[in-house]
């Protein structure tokens, strides 16, 4: 089967529709969504309605959790006080905009999904808020995949797509109990993969194009797709609805945020 994996839509209805059209053109058999349906963008209800109407299996993202559990449920830090103020404004606007049935739907979303040897999460198997960056220590990255009992781990949250093969992270671990004086047990990990789908509605890879992933379950081929769309419509809607103007600025440039944190691995800048 050909699977399409999307993530981090963030209320960007224009981008979602463009990606869904591209997925249809690529003749994907099934779509999976890695969460963050809301936040930043101007159309949270419309995005959720579209995902629900298509019955797309979806994980709960960190923004989805915050709308259900309350602001800063993850207790993440911001790169600056200004960014924190913008995050609170965006949360308050989204929290007011969301319909009750949409909030209830977000509360029902699972933290992970499994399909054969594939696992789907928002951030990592540990948390919706943990960043699986491509620079993560190989041992730690491999542990995240092994903890799911899967060969391929699909994630989002970073808004930057990548494929990481843990082929060179073969471990030979010596395990000894206190009673053992000689000998050991050997453990060797087979090839594992982490595939980040990037972001449909808030790309941060340096271009405004939406991104998603195609995965062939038979050949294991991975294709990172970029989809151009009229992002100016979303930018204008952001301004018209009173959301922070910086959200339109960075959406048009495919930027992460105006102020970069010294250590982005712990930052959840909403």
mmCIF file of C-alpha atoms in Angstrom:
data_model
loop_
_atom_site.group_PDB
_atom_site.id
_atom_site.type_symbol
_atom_site.label_atom_id
_atom_site.label_comp_id
_atom_site.label_asym_id
_atom_site.label_seq_id
_atom_site.Cartn_x
_atom_site.Cartn_y
_atom_site.Cartn_z
ATOM 1 C CA UNK A 1 0.000 0.000 0.000
ATOM 2 C CA UNK A 2 0.974 3.597 -0.514
ATOM 3 C CA UNK A 3 0.539 5.605 2.693
ATOM 4 C CA UNK A 4 0.440 9.387 2.993
ATOM 5 C CA UNK A 5 1.521 10.866 6.321
ATOM 6 C CA UNK A 6 0.645 14.461 7.186
ATOM 7 C CA UNK A 7 1.354 16.520 10.308
ATOM 8 C CA UNK A 8 1.124 19.952 11.916
ATOM 9 C CA UNK A 9 -1.749 21.470 9.944
ATOM 10 C CA UNK A 10 -2.260 24.278 12.470
ATOM 11 C CA UNK A 11 -5.561 25.623 11.231
ATOM 12 C CA UNK A 12 -4.254 26.211 7.712
ATOM 13 C CA UNK A 13 -7.215 25.115 5.622
ATOM 14 C CA UNK A 14 -5.744 26.285 2.299
ATOM 15 C CA UNK A 15 -2.608 24.191 2.806
ATOM 16 C CA UNK A 16 -4.594 21.137 3.906
ATOM 17 C CA UNK A 17 -6.777 21.186 0.814
ATOM 18 C CA UNK A 18 -3.751 21.559 -1.463
ATOM 19 C CA UNK A 19 -2.016 18.607 0.193
ATOM 20 C CA UNK A 20 -5.146 16.445 0.055
ATOM 21 C CA UNK A 21 -5.411 17.162 -3.685
ATOM 22 C CA UNK A 22 -1.772 16.165 -4.164
ATOM 23 C CA UNK A 23 -2.291 12.988 -2.146
ATOM 24 C CA UNK A 24 -5.237 12.128 -4.357
ATOM 25 C CA UNK A 25 -3.115 12.730 -7.475
ATOM 26 C CA UNK A 26 -0.409 10.429 -6.054
ATOM 27 C CA UNK A 27 -3.079 7.725 -5.570
ATOM 28 C CA UNK A 28 -2.304 7.055 -1.921
ATOM 29 C CA UNK A 29 -4.352 4.258 -0.371
ATOM 30 C CA UNK A 30 -4.485 5.584 3.190
ATOM 31 C CA UNK A 31 -3.728 8.832 5.023
ATOM 32 C CA UNK A 32 -2.388 9.115 8.574
ATOM 33 C CA UNK A 33 -2.200 12.400 10.490
ATOM 34 C CA UNK A 34 0.303 13.111 13.272
ATOM 35 C CA UNK A 35 -1.662 15.841 15.009
ATOM 36 C CA UNK A 36 -1.505 19.560 15.726
ATOM 37 C CA UNK A 37 -4.672 20.219 13.782
ATOM 38 C CA UNK A 38 -5.100 23.593 15.490
ATOM 39 C CA UNK A 39 -2.980 26.535 16.621
ATOM 40 C CA UNK A 40 -1.312 29.436 14.737
ATOM 41 C CA UNK A 41 -3.739 29.286 11.831
ATOM 42 C CA UNK A 42 -7.130 30.959 11.283
ATOM 43 C CA UNK A 43 -9.349 27.945 10.512
ATOM 44 C CA UNK A 44 -9.125 25.364 13.332
ATOM 45 C CA UNK A 45 -12.742 24.183 13.102
ATOM 46 C CA UNK A 46 -12.638 23.817 9.335
ATOM 47 C CA UNK A 47 -9.428 21.768 9.472
ATOM 48 C CA UNK A 48 -10.834 19.407 12.093
ATOM 49 C CA UNK A 49 -14.093 19.053 10.161
ATOM 50 C CA UNK A 50 -12.140 18.082 7.021
ATOM 51 C CA UNK A 51 -10.027 15.500 8.840
ATOM 52 C CA UNK A 52 -13.093 14.018 10.525
ATOM 53 C CA UNK A 53 -15.121 13.890 7.313
ATOM 54 C CA UNK A 54 -12.384 11.831 5.661
ATOM 55 C CA UNK A 55 -12.031 9.608 8.757
ATOM 56 C CA UNK A 56 -8.253 10.041 8.765
ATOM 57 C CA UNK A 57 -6.571 8.209 11.687
ATOM 58 C CA UNK A 58 -4.975 10.995 13.748
ATOM 59 C CA UNK A 59 -2.661 11.327 16.765
ATOM 60 C CA UNK A 60 -3.015 14.065 19.348
ATOM 61 C CA UNK A 61 -0.485 16.867 18.955
ATOM 62 C CA UNK A 62 0.815 19.275 21.602
ATOM 63 C CA UNK A 63 -1.473 22.088 20.459
ATOM 64 C CA UNK A 64 -4.427 19.704 20.441
ATOM 65 C CA UNK A 65 -3.578 18.722 24.020
ATOM 66 C CA UNK A 66 -3.264 22.343 25.138
ATOM 67 C CA UNK A 67 -6.718 23.197 23.811
ATOM 68 C CA UNK A 68 -8.127 20.240 25.748
ATOM 69 C CA UNK A 69 -6.058 20.447 28.952
ATOM 70 C CA UNK A 70 -5.328 24.170 29.143
ATOM 71 C CA UNK A 71 -2.507 26.532 28.245
ATOM 72 C CA UNK A 72 1.031 25.251 28.742
ATOM 73 C CA UNK A 73 -0.044 21.712 29.562
ATOM 74 C CA UNK A 74 3.407 20.647 28.403
ATOM 75 C CA UNK A 75 5.251 23.205 30.575
ATOM 76 C CA UNK A 76 7.557 23.942 27.631
ATOM 77 C CA UNK A 77 9.732 27.025 27.490
ATOM 78 C CA UNK A 78 9.690 29.809 24.908
ATOM 79 C CA UNK A 79 12.693 31.339 23.132
ATOM 80 C CA UNK A 80 11.738 34.812 24.383
ATOM 81 C CA UNK A 81 9.147 36.704 26.434
ATOM 82 C CA UNK A 82 7.768 38.172 23.226
ATOM 83 C CA UNK A 83 7.254 34.694 21.792
ATOM 84 C CA UNK A 84 5.499 33.664 24.997
ATOM 85 C CA UNK A 85 3.108 36.604 24.721
ATOM 86 C CA UNK A 86 2.302 35.677 21.129
ATOM 87 C CA UNK A 87 1.791 32.039 22.110
ATOM 88 C CA UNK A 88 -0.698 33.022 24.810
ATOM 89 C CA UNK A 89 -2.600 35.266 22.398
ATOM 90 C CA UNK A 90 -2.803 32.479 19.824
ATOM 91 C CA UNK A 91 -3.961 29.992 22.459
ATOM 92 C CA UNK A 92 -6.645 32.346 23.789
ATOM 93 C CA UNK A 93 -7.925 33.055 20.280
ATOM 94 C CA UNK A 94 -7.990 29.368 19.320
ATOM 95 C CA UNK A 95 -9.564 28.393 22.634
ATOM 96 C CA UNK A 96 -12.378 30.887 22.037
ATOM 97 C CA UNK A 97 -12.831 29.933 18.374
ATOM 98 C CA UNK A 98 -13.027 26.151 18.846
ATOM 99 C CA UNK A 99 -16.514 24.632 18.869
ATOM 100 C CA UNK A 100 -17.399 22.280 21.768
ATOM 101 C CA UNK A 101 -17.660 19.249 19.494
ATOM 102 C CA UNK A 102 -14.222 19.987 18.034
ATOM 103 C CA UNK A 103 -12.719 20.204 21.514
ATOM 104 C CA UNK A 104 -14.335 16.870 22.394
ATOM 105 C CA UNK A 105 -12.889 15.305 19.257
ATOM 106 C CA UNK A 106 -9.369 16.553 20.066
ATOM 107 C CA UNK A 107 -9.711 14.975 23.525
ATOM 108 C CA UNK A 108 -10.378 11.553 21.995
ATOM 109 C CA UNK A 109 -7.239 11.473 19.840
ATOM 110 C CA UNK A 110 -4.700 8.765 20.794
ATOM 111 C CA UNK A 111 -1.051 9.524 21.544
ATOM 112 C CA UNK A 112 0.127 6.973 18.980
ATOM 113 C CA UNK A 113 -1.102 4.717 16.190
ATOM 114 C CA UNK A 114 0.293 1.383 15.007
ATOM 115 C CA UNK A 115 0.082 -0.405 11.672
ATOM 116 C CA UNK A 116 2.107 -3.595 11.249
ATOM 117 C CA UNK A 117 5.764 -2.550 11.707
ATOM 118 C CA UNK A 118 4.947 1.170 11.563
ATOM 119 C CA UNK A 119 4.293 3.555 14.443
ATOM 120 C CA UNK A 120 2.849 7.065 14.192
ATOM 121 C CA UNK A 121 3.351 9.754 16.866
ATOM 122 C CA UNK A 122 3.336 13.538 17.022
ATOM 123 C CA UNK A 123 6.581 14.327 18.832
ATOM 124 C CA UNK A 124 8.040 11.062 20.099
ATOM 125 C CA UNK A 125 6.800 7.862 21.760
ATOM 126 C CA UNK A 126 7.621 9.518 25.099
ATOM 127 C CA UNK A 127 5.636 12.709 24.642
ATOM 128 C CA UNK A 128 3.829 14.900 22.124
ATOM 129 C CA UNK A 129 6.300 17.602 23.132
ATOM 130 C CA UNK A 130 9.652 15.893 22.641
ATOM 131 C CA UNK A 131 11.566 16.881 19.519
ATOM 132 C CA UNK A 132 13.172 14.060 17.540
ATOM 133 C CA UNK A 133 15.745 16.250 15.839
ATOM 134 C CA UNK A 134 17.946 14.724 13.111
ATOM 135 C CA UNK A 135 20.961 15.579 15.268
ATOM 136 C CA UNK A 136 19.716 13.503 18.207
ATOM 137 C CA UNK A 137 22.238 11.033 19.618
ATOM 138 C CA UNK A 138 22.041 7.783 17.651
ATOM 139 C CA UNK A 139 21.569 5.603 20.715
ATOM 140 C CA UNK A 140 18.725 7.801 21.999
ATOM 141 C CA UNK A 141 17.079 7.907 18.563
ATOM 142 C CA UNK A 142 17.267 4.139 18.251
ATOM 143 C CA UNK A 143 15.784 3.733 21.731
ATOM 144 C CA UNK A 144 12.773 5.807 20.706
ATOM 145 C CA UNK A 145 12.079 3.504 17.758
ATOM 146 C CA UNK A 146 12.703 0.294 19.705
ATOM 147 C CA UNK A 147 10.312 1.417 22.441
ATOM 148 C CA UNK A 148 7.468 1.244 19.924
ATOM 149 C CA UNK A 149 8.280 -2.309 18.798
ATOM 150 C CA UNK A 150 8.270 -0.973 15.237
ATOM 151 C CA UNK A 151 10.794 -0.687 12.429
ATOM 152 C CA UNK A 152 9.661 2.730 11.210
ATOM 153 C CA UNK A 153 8.678 5.643 13.434
ATOM 154 C CA UNK A 154 6.770 8.515 11.819
ATOM 155 C CA UNK A 155 6.826 11.832 13.664
ATOM 156 C CA UNK A 156 6.226 15.556 13.180
ATOM 157 C CA UNK A 157 6.441 18.445 15.670
ATOM 158 C CA UNK A 158 9.723 19.909 14.328
ATOM 159 C CA UNK A 159 8.008 21.200 11.151
ATOM 160 C CA UNK A 160 11.107 20.189 9.186
ATOM 161 C CA UNK A 161 10.896 16.937 7.146
ATOM 162 C CA UNK A 162 13.703 14.381 7.153
ATOM 163 C CA UNK A 163 14.443 10.675 6.856
ATOM 164 C CA UNK A 164 16.964 9.174 9.243
ATOM 165 C CA UNK A 165 18.201 5.619 8.819
ATOM 166 C CA UNK A 166 19.742 4.140 11.936
ATOM 167 C CA UNK A 167 21.744 1.596 9.923
ATOM 168 C CA UNK A 168 25.065 2.551 11.504
ATOM 169 C CA UNK A 169 23.684 2.453 15.019
ATOM 170 C CA UNK A 170 24.056 -1.285 15.468
ATOM 171 C CA UNK A 171 24.421 -2.022 19.127
ATOM 172 C CA UNK A 172 26.153 -4.877 20.812
ATOM 173 C CA UNK A 173 25.150 -4.518 24.435
ATOM 174 C CA UNK A 174 26.582 -6.622 27.225
ATOM 175 C CA UNK A 175 23.968 -7.421 29.834
ATOM 176 C CA UNK A 176 25.142 -8.940 33.122
ATOM 177 C CA UNK A 177 23.200 -9.704 36.262
ATOM 178 C CA UNK A 178 24.872 -9.456 39.698
ATOM 179 C CA UNK A 179 25.078 -13.255 39.801
ATOM 180 C CA UNK A 180 26.952 -13.439 36.510
ATOM 181 C CA UNK A 181 30.722 -13.611 36.583
ATOM 182 C CA UNK A 182 31.323 -14.689 33.016
ATOM 183 C CA UNK A 183 29.540 -14.382 29.698
ATOM 184 C CA UNK A 184 27.025 -11.867 28.446
ATOM 185 C CA UNK A 185 23.915 -11.484 26.358
ATOM 186 C CA UNK A 186 24.286 -9.832 22.997
ATOM 187 C CA UNK A 187 21.692 -7.530 21.455
ATOM 188 C CA UNK A 188 21.946 -6.174 17.944
ATOM 189 C CA UNK A 189 19.442 -3.756 16.462
ATOM 190 C CA UNK A 190 18.342 -4.176 12.876
ATOM 191 C CA UNK A 191 17.833 -1.250 10.509
ATOM 192 C CA UNK A 192 15.343 1.255 11.922
ATOM 193 C CA UNK A 193 14.014 4.491 10.491
ATOM 194 C CA UNK A 194 12.684 7.789 11.759
ATOM 195 C CA UNK A 195 10.629 9.669 9.172
ATOM 196 C CA UNK A 196 9.541 13.227 9.893
ATOM 197 C CA UNK A 197 6.606 14.420 7.797
ATOM 198 C CA UNK A 198 7.376 18.110 8.294
ATOM 199 C CA UNK A 199 4.356 20.410 8.361
ATOM 200 C CA UNK A 200 1.328 21.000 6.183
ATOM 201 C CA UNK A 201 0.306 24.329 7.671
ATOM 202 C CA UNK A 202 3.386 25.863 9.330
ATOM 203 C CA UNK A 203 6.497 24.795 7.360
ATOM 204 C CA UNK A 204 9.881 25.728 8.811
ATOM 205 C CA UNK A 205 12.271 24.326 6.233
ATOM 206 C CA UNK A 206 12.949 27.681 4.602
ATOM 207 C CA UNK A 207 10.134 27.671 2.033
ATOM 208 C CA UNK A 208 6.374 28.296 2.356
ATOM 209 C CA UNK A 209 5.463 25.032 0.624
ATOM 210 C CA UNK A 210 3.478 22.471 2.611
ATOM 211 C CA UNK A 211 5.221 19.135 3.177
ATOM 212 C CA UNK A 212 4.138 15.571 3.754
ATOM 213 C CA UNK A 213 5.443 12.025 3.251
ATOM 214 C CA UNK A 214 4.553 9.121 0.980
ATOM 215 C CA UNK A 215 5.562 5.640 2.136
ATOM 216 C CA UNK A 216 5.304 2.423 0.121
ATOM 217 C CA UNK A 217 4.763 -0.490 2.506
ATOM 218 C CA UNK A 218 5.950 -3.027 -0.069
ATOM 219 C CA UNK A 219 9.155 -1.378 -1.292
ATOM 220 C CA UNK A 220 9.700 0.789 1.877
ATOM 221 C CA UNK A 221 10.406 3.732 -0.453
ATOM 222 C CA UNK A 222 10.017 7.147 1.179
ATOM 223 C CA UNK A 223 9.121 10.275 -0.777
ATOM 224 C CA UNK A 224 9.156 13.724 0.810
ATOM 225 C CA UNK A 225 6.579 15.830 -1.002
ATOM 226 C CA UNK A 226 6.426 19.634 -1.181
ATOM 227 C CA UNK A 227 3.190 21.237 -2.280
ATOM 228 C CA UNK A 228 2.900 24.871 -3.337
ATOM 229 C CA UNK A 229 -0.356 26.646 -2.481
ATOM 230 C CA UNK A 230 -1.696 30.185 -2.203
ATOM 231 C CA UNK A 231 -0.333 30.896 1.276
ATOM 232 C CA UNK A 232 -1.223 34.580 0.919
ATOM 233 C CA UNK A 233 -4.875 33.661 1.568
ATOM 234 C CA UNK A 234 -3.931 32.149 4.913
ATOM 235 C CA UNK A 235 -1.655 35.087 5.736
ATOM 236 C CA UNK A 236 -4.475 37.573 5.073
ATOM 237 C CA UNK A 237 -6.894 35.507 7.179
ATOM 238 C CA UNK A 238 -4.367 35.482 10.057
ATOM 239 C CA UNK A 239 -4.308 39.283 9.997
ATOM 240 C CA UNK A 240 -8.072 39.655 9.537
ATOM 241 C CA UNK A 241 -8.822 37.427 12.533
ATOM 242 C CA UNK A 242 -6.482 39.335 14.804
ATOM 243 C CA UNK A 243 -3.819 36.685 15.272
ATOM 244 C CA UNK A 244 -0.206 37.876 15.763
ATOM 245 C CA UNK A 245 1.097 39.323 12.498
ATOM 246 C CA UNK A 246 4.405 37.499 12.951
ATOM 247 C CA UNK A 247 2.543 34.242 12.206
ATOM 248 C CA UNK A 248 1.767 35.514 8.693
ATOM 249 C CA UNK A 249 5.346 36.775 8.279
ATOM 250 C CA UNK A 250 6.967 33.448 9.121
ATOM 251 C CA UNK A 251 4.378 31.413 7.194
ATOM 252 C CA UNK A 252 5.247 33.345 4.033
ATOM 253 C CA UNK A 253 8.946 32.616 4.554
ATOM 254 C CA UNK A 254 8.861 29.085 5.910
ATOM 255 C CA UNK A 255 10.698 30.273 8.991
ATOM 256 C CA UNK A 256 10.831 28.713 12.465
ATOM 257 C CA UNK A 257 10.400 31.805 14.604
ATOM 258 C CA UNK A 258 11.630 35.371 14.695
ATOM 259 C CA UNK A 259 13.851 34.724 17.707
ATOM 260 C CA UNK A 260 15.885 31.546 17.730
ATOM 261 C CA UNK A 261 16.406 29.743 21.014
ATOM 262 C CA UNK A 262 19.903 28.702 22.040
ATOM 263 C CA UNK A 263 18.698 25.125 22.468
ATOM 264 C CA UNK A 264 15.612 24.348 20.318
ATOM 265 C CA UNK A 265 15.389 20.769 21.618
ATOM 266 C CA UNK A 266 13.285 21.860 24.605
ATOM 267 C CA UNK A 267 11.309 24.663 23.052
ATOM 268 C CA UNK A 268 7.630 24.305 22.208
ATOM 269 C CA UNK A 269 6.976 27.701 20.604
ATOM 270 C CA UNK A 270 3.294 27.752 19.825
#
